[in-house]
GROMACS .gro file of C-alpha atoms in nm:
model
  330
    1MET     CA    1   3.134  -4.324  -2.413
    2GLY     CA    2   2.956  -4.280  -2.091
    3ASP     CA    3   3.258  -4.168  -1.896
    4PHE     CA    4   3.225  -3.801  -1.932
    5PHE     CA    5   3.014  -3.524  -1.788
    6ARG     CA    6   2.667  -3.480  -1.964
    7GLY     CA    7   2.574  -3.131  -1.843
    8ARG     CA    8   2.351  -3.082  -2.159
    9ARG     CA    9   2.085  -3.316  -2.040
   10LEU     CA   10   1.962  -3.042  -1.790
   11ARG     CA   11   1.976  -2.775  -2.080
   12ARG     CA   12   1.765  -2.975  -2.338
   13THR     CA   13   1.449  -2.792  -2.301
   14ALA     CA   14   1.325  -2.460  -2.160
   15ALA     CA   15   1.135  -2.635  -1.898
   16LEU     CA   16   1.420  -2.825  -1.793
   17ARG     CA   17   1.644  -2.511  -1.785
   18GLU     CA   18   1.376  -2.339  -1.564
   19LEU     CA   19   1.342  -2.626  -1.341
   20VAL     CA   20   1.703  -2.631  -1.239
   21ARG     CA   21   1.765  -2.262  -1.241
   22GLU     CA   22   1.980  -2.145  -0.953
   23ASN     CA   23   1.894  -1.767  -0.933
   24VAL     CA   24   1.577  -1.575  -1.029
   25VAL     CA   25   1.516  -1.209  -1.018
   26CYS     CA   26   1.154  -1.140  -0.872
   27ALA     CA   27   0.947  -0.827  -0.842
   28ALA     CA   28   1.001  -0.836  -0.450
   29ASP     CA   29   1.376  -0.795  -0.528
   30LEU     CA   30   1.343  -0.466  -0.703
   31ILE     CA   31   1.352  -0.114  -0.567
   32MET     CA   32   1.251   0.176  -0.831
   33PRO     CA   33   1.442   0.516  -0.773
   34TYR     CA   34   1.240   0.833  -0.839
   35PHE     CA   35   1.362   1.207  -0.861
   36VAL     CA   36   1.104   1.433  -0.721
   37VAL     CA   37   1.107   1.830  -0.791
   38GLU     CA   38   0.987   2.087  -0.566
   39THR     CA   39   0.801   2.312  -0.834
   40ASP     CA   40   0.501   2.534  -0.865
   41ALA     CA   41   0.416   2.344  -1.186
   42PRO     CA   42   0.196   2.050  -1.089
   43ALA     CA   43   0.234   1.888  -1.429
   44PHE     CA   44   0.624   1.912  -1.428
   45ARG     CA   45   0.771   1.613  -1.593
   46LYS     CA   46   1.119   1.643  -1.764
   47GLU     CA   47   1.319   1.363  -1.909
   48ILE     CA   48   1.673   1.324  -1.802
   49GLY     CA   49   1.894   1.376  -2.105
   50ALA     CA   50   2.162   1.129  -1.989
   51MET     CA   51   1.901   0.874  -1.885
   52PRO     CA   52   1.637   0.817  -2.154
   53GLY     CA   53   1.308   0.700  -2.012
   54GLN     CA   54   1.391   0.850  -1.663
   55PHE     CA   55   1.225   1.180  -1.550
   56GLN     CA   56   1.241   1.438  -1.295
   57LEU     CA   57   0.877   1.464  -1.148
   58SER     CA   58   0.667   1.711  -0.949
   59LEU     CA   59   0.454   1.550  -0.681
   60GLN     CA   60   0.156   1.516  -0.898
   61GLU     CA   61   0.356   1.346  -1.169
   62LEU     CA   62   0.517   1.118  -0.916
   63GLU     CA   63   0.180   1.000  -0.802
   64LYS     CA   64   0.063   0.917  -1.166
   65GLN     CA   65   0.406   0.752  -1.232
   66VAL     CA   66   0.392   0.530  -0.913
   67GLU     CA   67   0.016   0.464  -0.954
   68ALA     CA   68   0.095   0.298  -1.290
   69ALA     CA   69   0.383   0.100  -1.153
   70VAL     CA   70   0.205  -0.018  -0.846
   71ALA     CA   71  -0.075  -0.167  -1.081
   72LYS     CA   72   0.204  -0.373  -1.250
   73GLY     CA   73   0.350  -0.502  -0.922
   74LEU     CA   74   0.584  -0.219  -0.785
   75ARG     CA   75   0.668  -0.316  -0.430
   76ALA     CA   76   0.940  -0.058  -0.311
   77VAL     CA   77   1.073   0.287  -0.409
   78ILE     CA   78   1.359   0.506  -0.318
   79LEU     CA   79   1.331   0.874  -0.342
   80PHE     CA   80   1.567   1.147  -0.416
   81GLY     CA   81   1.476   1.509  -0.373
   82ILE     CA   82   1.546   1.827  -0.586
   83PRO     CA   83   1.444   2.140  -0.387
   84LYS     CA   84   1.388   2.495  -0.513
   85VAL     CA   85   1.645   2.661  -0.304
   86LYS     CA   86   1.999   2.534  -0.198
   87ASP     CA   87   2.235   2.657   0.060
   88TYR     CA   88   2.586   2.568   0.189
   89LYS     CA   89   2.428   2.361   0.477
   90GLY     CA   90   2.155   2.166   0.279
   91SER     CA   91   1.879   2.311   0.501
   92GLU     CA   92   1.598   2.164   0.272
   93ALA     CA   93   1.727   1.814   0.333
   94TYR     CA   94   1.590   1.826   0.686
   95ASN     CA   95   1.297   2.068   0.633
   96LYS     CA   96   0.987   1.879   0.768
   97ASP     CA   97   0.788   2.004   0.465
   98GLY     CA   98   1.077   1.955   0.228
   99ILE     CA   99   1.008   1.780  -0.108
  100VAL     CA  100   1.123   1.446  -0.016
  101GLN     CA  101   0.915   1.467   0.316
  102GLN     CA  102   0.605   1.568   0.108
  103ALA     CA  103   0.660   1.283  -0.133
  104VAL     CA  104   0.675   1.030   0.151
  105ARG     CA  105   0.349   1.144   0.295
  106LEU     CA  106   0.192   1.151  -0.037
  107LEU     CA  107   0.294   0.786  -0.139
  108LYS     CA  108   0.224   0.632   0.211
  109LYS     CA  109  -0.127   0.787   0.211
  110ARG     CA  110  -0.221   0.648  -0.114
  111TRP     CA  111  -0.020   0.307  -0.080
  112PRO     CA  112   0.027   0.222   0.289
  113ALA     CA  113   0.174  -0.115   0.179
  114LEU     CA  114   0.436   0.032  -0.056
  115VAL     CA  115   0.782   0.025   0.095
  116VAL     CA  116   0.918   0.387   0.075
  117VAL     CA  117   1.307   0.424   0.110
  118THR     CA  118   1.453   0.775   0.146
  119ASP     CA  119   1.797   0.865   0.045
  120VAL     CA  120   1.973   1.054   0.330
  121CYS     CA  121   2.239   1.285   0.194
  122LEU     CA  122   2.307   1.660   0.156
  123CYS     CA  123   2.446   1.663  -0.205
  124GLU     CA  124   2.102   1.739  -0.374
  125TYR     CA  125   2.048   2.019  -0.116
  126THR     CA  126   2.370   2.199  -0.092
  127ASP     CA  127   2.458   2.481  -0.317
  128HIS     CA  128   2.829   2.336  -0.350
  129GLY     CA  129   2.710   1.991  -0.424
  130HIS     CA  130   2.908   1.791  -0.157
  131CYS     CA  131   2.754   1.532   0.062
  132GLY     CA  132   2.824   1.719   0.375
  133LEU     CA  133   2.931   2.055   0.537
  134VAL     CA  134   3.191   2.266   0.365
  135ARG     CA  135   3.307   2.592   0.517
  136GLN     CA  136   3.179   2.891   0.321
  137GLY     CA  137   3.448   3.029   0.091
  138ASP     CA  138   3.652   2.695   0.119
  139THR     CA  139   3.686   2.558  -0.257
  140SER     CA  140   3.913   2.260  -0.163
  141GLY     CA  141   3.620   2.018  -0.142
  142GLU     CA  142   3.699   1.922   0.222
  143VAL     CA  143   3.402   1.806   0.386
  144HIS     CA  144   3.375   1.812   0.773
  145ASN     CA  145   3.270   1.485   0.883
  146ASP     CA  146   3.138   1.509   1.250
  147PRO     CA  147   2.942   1.855   1.212
  148THR     CA  148   2.769   1.675   0.922
  149LEU     CA  149   2.642   1.395   1.129
  150SER     CA  150   2.392   1.597   1.322
  151LEU     CA  151   2.240   1.728   0.985
  152LEU     CA  152   2.219   1.369   0.839
  153THR     CA  153   2.033   1.257   1.155
  154LYS     CA  154   1.794   1.543   1.136
  155ALA     CA  155   1.720   1.456   0.766
  156ALA     CA  156   1.660   1.086   0.856
  157VAL     CA  157   1.447   1.175   1.154
  158SER     CA  158   1.225   1.401   0.936
  159HIS     CA  159   1.192   1.125   0.675
  160ALA     CA  160   1.075   0.889   0.953
  161GLU     CA  161   0.829   1.141   1.083
  162ALA     CA  162   0.687   1.175   0.737
  163GLY     CA  163   0.634   0.801   0.716
  164ALA     CA  164   0.936   0.656   0.548
  165ASP     CA  165   0.970   0.266   0.599
  166ILE     CA  166   1.357   0.286   0.551
  167VAL     CA  167   1.618   0.556   0.562
  168ALA     CA  168   1.932   0.505   0.343
  169PRO     CA  169   2.232   0.721   0.426
  170SER     CA  170   2.444   0.763   0.096
  171ASP     CA  171   2.689   1.032   0.216
  172MET     CA  172   2.975   0.808   0.323
  173MET     CA  173   3.073   1.028   0.643
  174ASP     CA  174   3.251   0.797   0.923
  175GLY     CA  175   2.993   0.721   1.193
  176ARG     CA  176   2.688   0.831   1.034
  177VAL     CA  177   2.487   0.486   1.085
  178GLN     CA  178   2.566   0.511   1.454
  179ALA     CA  179   2.445   0.889   1.459
  180ILE     CA  180   2.131   0.814   1.260
  181ARG     CA  181   2.041   0.504   1.470
  182ALA     CA  182   2.082   0.708   1.777
  183GLY     CA  183   1.864   0.992   1.649
  184LEU     CA  184   1.582   0.761   1.535
  185ASP     CA  185   1.573   0.577   1.876
  186ALA     CA  186   1.569   0.893   2.064
  187ASN     CA  187   1.261   1.010   1.857
  188GLY     CA  188   1.058   0.697   1.882
  189PHE     CA  189   1.174   0.544   1.568
  190SER     CA  190   1.355   0.244   1.687
  191HIS     CA  191   1.138   0.035   1.452
  192ILE     CA  192   1.268   0.223   1.131
  193PRO     CA  193   1.563   0.028   0.976
  194VAL     CA  194   1.880   0.187   0.829
  195MET     CA  195   1.978   0.071   0.486
  196SER     CA  196   2.333   0.184   0.463
  197TYR     CA  197   2.527   0.264   0.158
  198ALA     CA  198   2.795   0.075   0.330
  199VAL     CA  199   3.036   0.029   0.027
  200LYS     CA  200   3.007   0.332  -0.199
  201TYR     CA  201   3.282   0.397  -0.447
  202ALA     CA  202   3.397   0.725  -0.604
  203SER     CA  203   3.285   0.598  -0.926
  204SER     CA  204   3.277   0.743  -1.293
  205PHE     CA  205   2.932   0.543  -1.339
  206TYR     CA  206   2.758   0.825  -1.143
  207GLY     CA  207   2.765   1.093  -1.418
  208PRO     CA  208   2.398   1.052  -1.540
  209PHE     CA  209   2.265   1.066  -1.187
  210ARG     CA  210   2.430   1.408  -1.112
  211GLU     CA  211   2.238   1.539  -1.402
  212ALA     CA  212   1.916   1.375  -1.260
  213ALA     CA  213   1.965   1.498  -0.904
  214GLU     CA  214   2.134   1.825  -0.987
  215SER     CA  215   2.401   1.733  -0.754
  216THR     CA  216   2.731   1.783  -0.930
  217PRO     CA  217   3.010   1.913  -0.700
  218GLN     CA  218   3.094   2.272  -0.793
  219PHE     CA  219   3.460   2.231  -0.683
  220GLY     CA  220   3.680   1.934  -0.584
  221ASP     CA  221   3.544   1.578  -0.600
  222ARG     CA  222   3.425   1.330  -0.358
  223LYS     CA  223   3.716   1.090  -0.352
  224THR     CA  224   3.806   1.197   0.017
  225TYR     CA  225   3.499   1.040   0.139
  226GLN     CA  226   3.379   0.777  -0.129
  227MET     CA  227   3.590   0.467  -0.171
  228ASP     CA  228   3.890   0.405  -0.403
  229PRO     CA  229   3.778   0.181  -0.693
  230ALA     CA  230   4.106  -0.019  -0.643
  231ASN     CA  231   4.027  -0.137  -0.300
  232SER     CA  232   3.837  -0.441  -0.178
  233ARG     CA  233   3.971  -0.514   0.169
  234GLU     CA  234   3.867  -0.157   0.259
  235ALA     CA  235   3.520  -0.243   0.154
  236MET     CA  236   3.496  -0.507   0.418
  237ARG     CA  237   3.613  -0.264   0.679
  238GLU     CA  238   3.344  -0.026   0.582
  239ALA     CA  239   3.078  -0.285   0.575
  240ALA     CA  240   3.202  -0.424   0.916
  241ALA     CA  241   3.180  -0.051   1.063
  242ASP     CA  242   2.836  -0.019   0.971
  243VAL     CA  243   2.729  -0.349   1.078
  244ASP     CA  244   2.890  -0.274   1.422
  245GLU     CA  245   2.688   0.065   1.422
  246ASP     CA  246   2.361  -0.133   1.365
  247ALA     CA  247   2.282  -0.105   0.997
  248ASP     CA  248   1.998  -0.342   0.897
  249PHE     CA  249   2.109  -0.359   0.517
  250LEU     CA  250   2.418  -0.308   0.337
  251ILE     CA  251   2.424  -0.150  -0.022
  252VAL     CA  252   2.716  -0.201  -0.256
  253LYS     CA  253   2.732   0.075  -0.525
  254PRO     CA  254   2.781   0.058  -0.806
  255ALA     CA  255   2.676  -0.301  -0.877
  256GLY     CA  256   2.791  -0.450  -1.224
  257PRO     CA  257   3.170  -0.347  -1.210
  258TYR     CA  258   3.184  -0.450  -0.840
  259LEU     CA  259   3.024  -0.800  -0.830
  260ASP     CA  260   3.340  -0.938  -0.646
  261ILE     CA  261   3.265  -0.678  -0.371
  262ILE     CA  262   2.885  -0.797  -0.356
  263ARG     CA  263   3.024  -1.158  -0.326
  264GLN     CA  264   3.266  -1.070  -0.041
  265VAL     CA  265   2.997  -0.879   0.148
  266ARG     CA  266   2.760  -1.166   0.106
  267ASP     CA  267   3.020  -1.415   0.240
  268ASN     CA  268   3.131  -1.211   0.537
  269PHE     CA  269   2.804  -1.053   0.672
  270ASP     CA  270   2.449  -1.192   0.735
  271LEU     CA  271   2.258  -0.879   0.671
  272PRO     CA  272   2.048  -0.838   0.349
  273VAL     CA  273   2.280  -0.705   0.081
  274VAL     CA  274   2.148  -0.454  -0.183
  275ALA     CA  275   2.305  -0.404  -0.510
  276TYR     CA  276   2.274  -0.045  -0.664
  277GLN     CA  277   2.265  -0.060  -1.047
  278VAL     CA  278   2.359   0.299  -1.106
  279SER     CA  279   2.279   0.559  -1.375
  280GLY     CA  280   2.591   0.500  -1.581
  281GLU     CA  281   2.510   0.124  -1.591
  282TYR     CA  282   2.153   0.213  -1.694
  283SER     CA  283   2.241   0.466  -1.957
  284MET     CA  284   2.498   0.245  -2.120
  285ILE     CA  285   2.252  -0.059  -2.175
  286ARG     CA  286   1.983   0.198  -2.257
  287ALA     CA  287   2.201   0.371  -2.521
  288ALA     CA  288   2.308   0.047  -2.677
  289GLY     CA  289   1.953  -0.083  -2.690
  290ILE     CA  290   1.819   0.256  -2.848
  291ASN     CA  291   2.090   0.186  -3.112
  292GLY     CA  292   1.984  -0.163  -3.176
  293TRP     CA  293   2.350  -0.287  -3.079
  294ILE     CA  294   2.214  -0.544  -2.818
  295ASN     CA  295   1.902  -0.727  -2.722
  296GLU     CA  296   1.818  -0.472  -2.449
  297GLU     CA  297   1.564  -0.693  -2.249
  298ALA     CA  298   1.809  -0.986  -2.245
  299VAL     CA  299   2.094  -0.770  -2.137
  300ILE     CA  300   1.892  -0.612  -1.856
  301MET     CA  301   1.797  -0.956  -1.722
  302GLU     CA  302   2.142  -1.075  -1.759
  303SER     CA  303   2.295  -0.797  -1.579
  304LEU     CA  304   2.052  -0.845  -1.287
  305LEU     CA  305   2.098  -1.208  -1.252
  306GLY     CA  306   2.465  -1.146  -1.227
  307MET     CA  307   2.405  -0.945  -0.923
  308LYS     CA  308   2.173  -1.206  -0.783
  309ARG     CA  309   2.431  -1.487  -0.846
  310ALA     CA  310   2.702  -1.266  -0.683
  311GLY     CA  311   2.490  -1.281  -0.367
  312CYS     CA  312   2.267  -0.979  -0.326
  313ASP     CA  313   1.923  -0.994  -0.190
  314LEU     CA  314   1.774  -0.677  -0.348
  315ILE     CA  315   1.844  -0.460  -0.645
  316ILE     CA  316   1.789  -0.082  -0.686
  317THR     CA  317   1.756  -0.040  -1.058
  318TYR     CA  318   1.620   0.223  -1.309
  319PHE     CA  319   1.486  -0.074  -1.514
  320THR     CA  320   1.231  -0.179  -1.242
  321GLU     CA  321   0.926  -0.024  -1.387
  322GLU     CA  322   0.998  -0.152  -1.726
  323LEU     CA  323   1.072  -0.505  -1.613
  324LEU     CA  324   0.725  -0.504  -1.435
  325ALA     CA  325   0.538  -0.349  -1.713
  326LYS     CA  326   0.671  -0.596  -1.972
  327GLY     CA  327   0.606  -0.899  -1.726
  328LEU     CA  328   0.980  -0.983  -1.726
  329VAL     CA  329   0.962  -1.032  -1.342
  330ARG     CA  330   0.680  -1.164  -1.137
   0.00000   0.00000   0.00000
């Protein structure tokens, strides 16, 4: 009876299973998103209804939240800003004293070693909720690509001036990595990497985020600039374009339903690959956990391991703080 495969030999004990484990999620792999709000209320802290356990935070509350997380081992954050005032061209996105710029200065002053990534987009800052310029009075949802590039570049440069370690354009405008790279280089920031949302789908999993960031489009949708979920070959073209434009990281968003895309990006490109476990993924797991339908901790870890197994190097996840606090990653 010795002529068949004895795979169970290496599963017999927890120590053996750990010894031969192929993929591990580490604290250094994780990036925690934060939503920072421009407000006159220093103690502003509002739970996001569709994302239990996640909050919109004032600068003061952001500092408290990050302080607790850093004490547990937080290494990296990505910031999203919610301004007091929005307009058709997203002016607060590139205001040198805007809310994200203030948050970057605060965090880098307190924790110089903390990696601070900034989301570069206009959707949180425009009164119409789109990721780029829309002509005033136009309700078709047509975003004008090339005029948007200069505004995205101004935003990225302002983030770098504030002290951001990495800028992450999420708008999906054609040519934005090239424009931002040129703008950074021209302003003395050739050392600042671009973490591109290279493969970003027009996904229904973004719903809770739009509540969190107050960025729901007021008309139309984002399907003319975000990718069709049916397409995978197109994803390789998008990633290749960003590599050619000198991106330093490639993000795939969402993560869980697009593990095949993460694997294809990993197999075709040598840059670090980032999986973004988006708000809808978070909310589904959290809701099932709250209702006692799943072992929430085990499902969180399994979902992240799937992303690592698919080939990503880093993961943006709203579970980061919790995983660190509970010692589930180290």
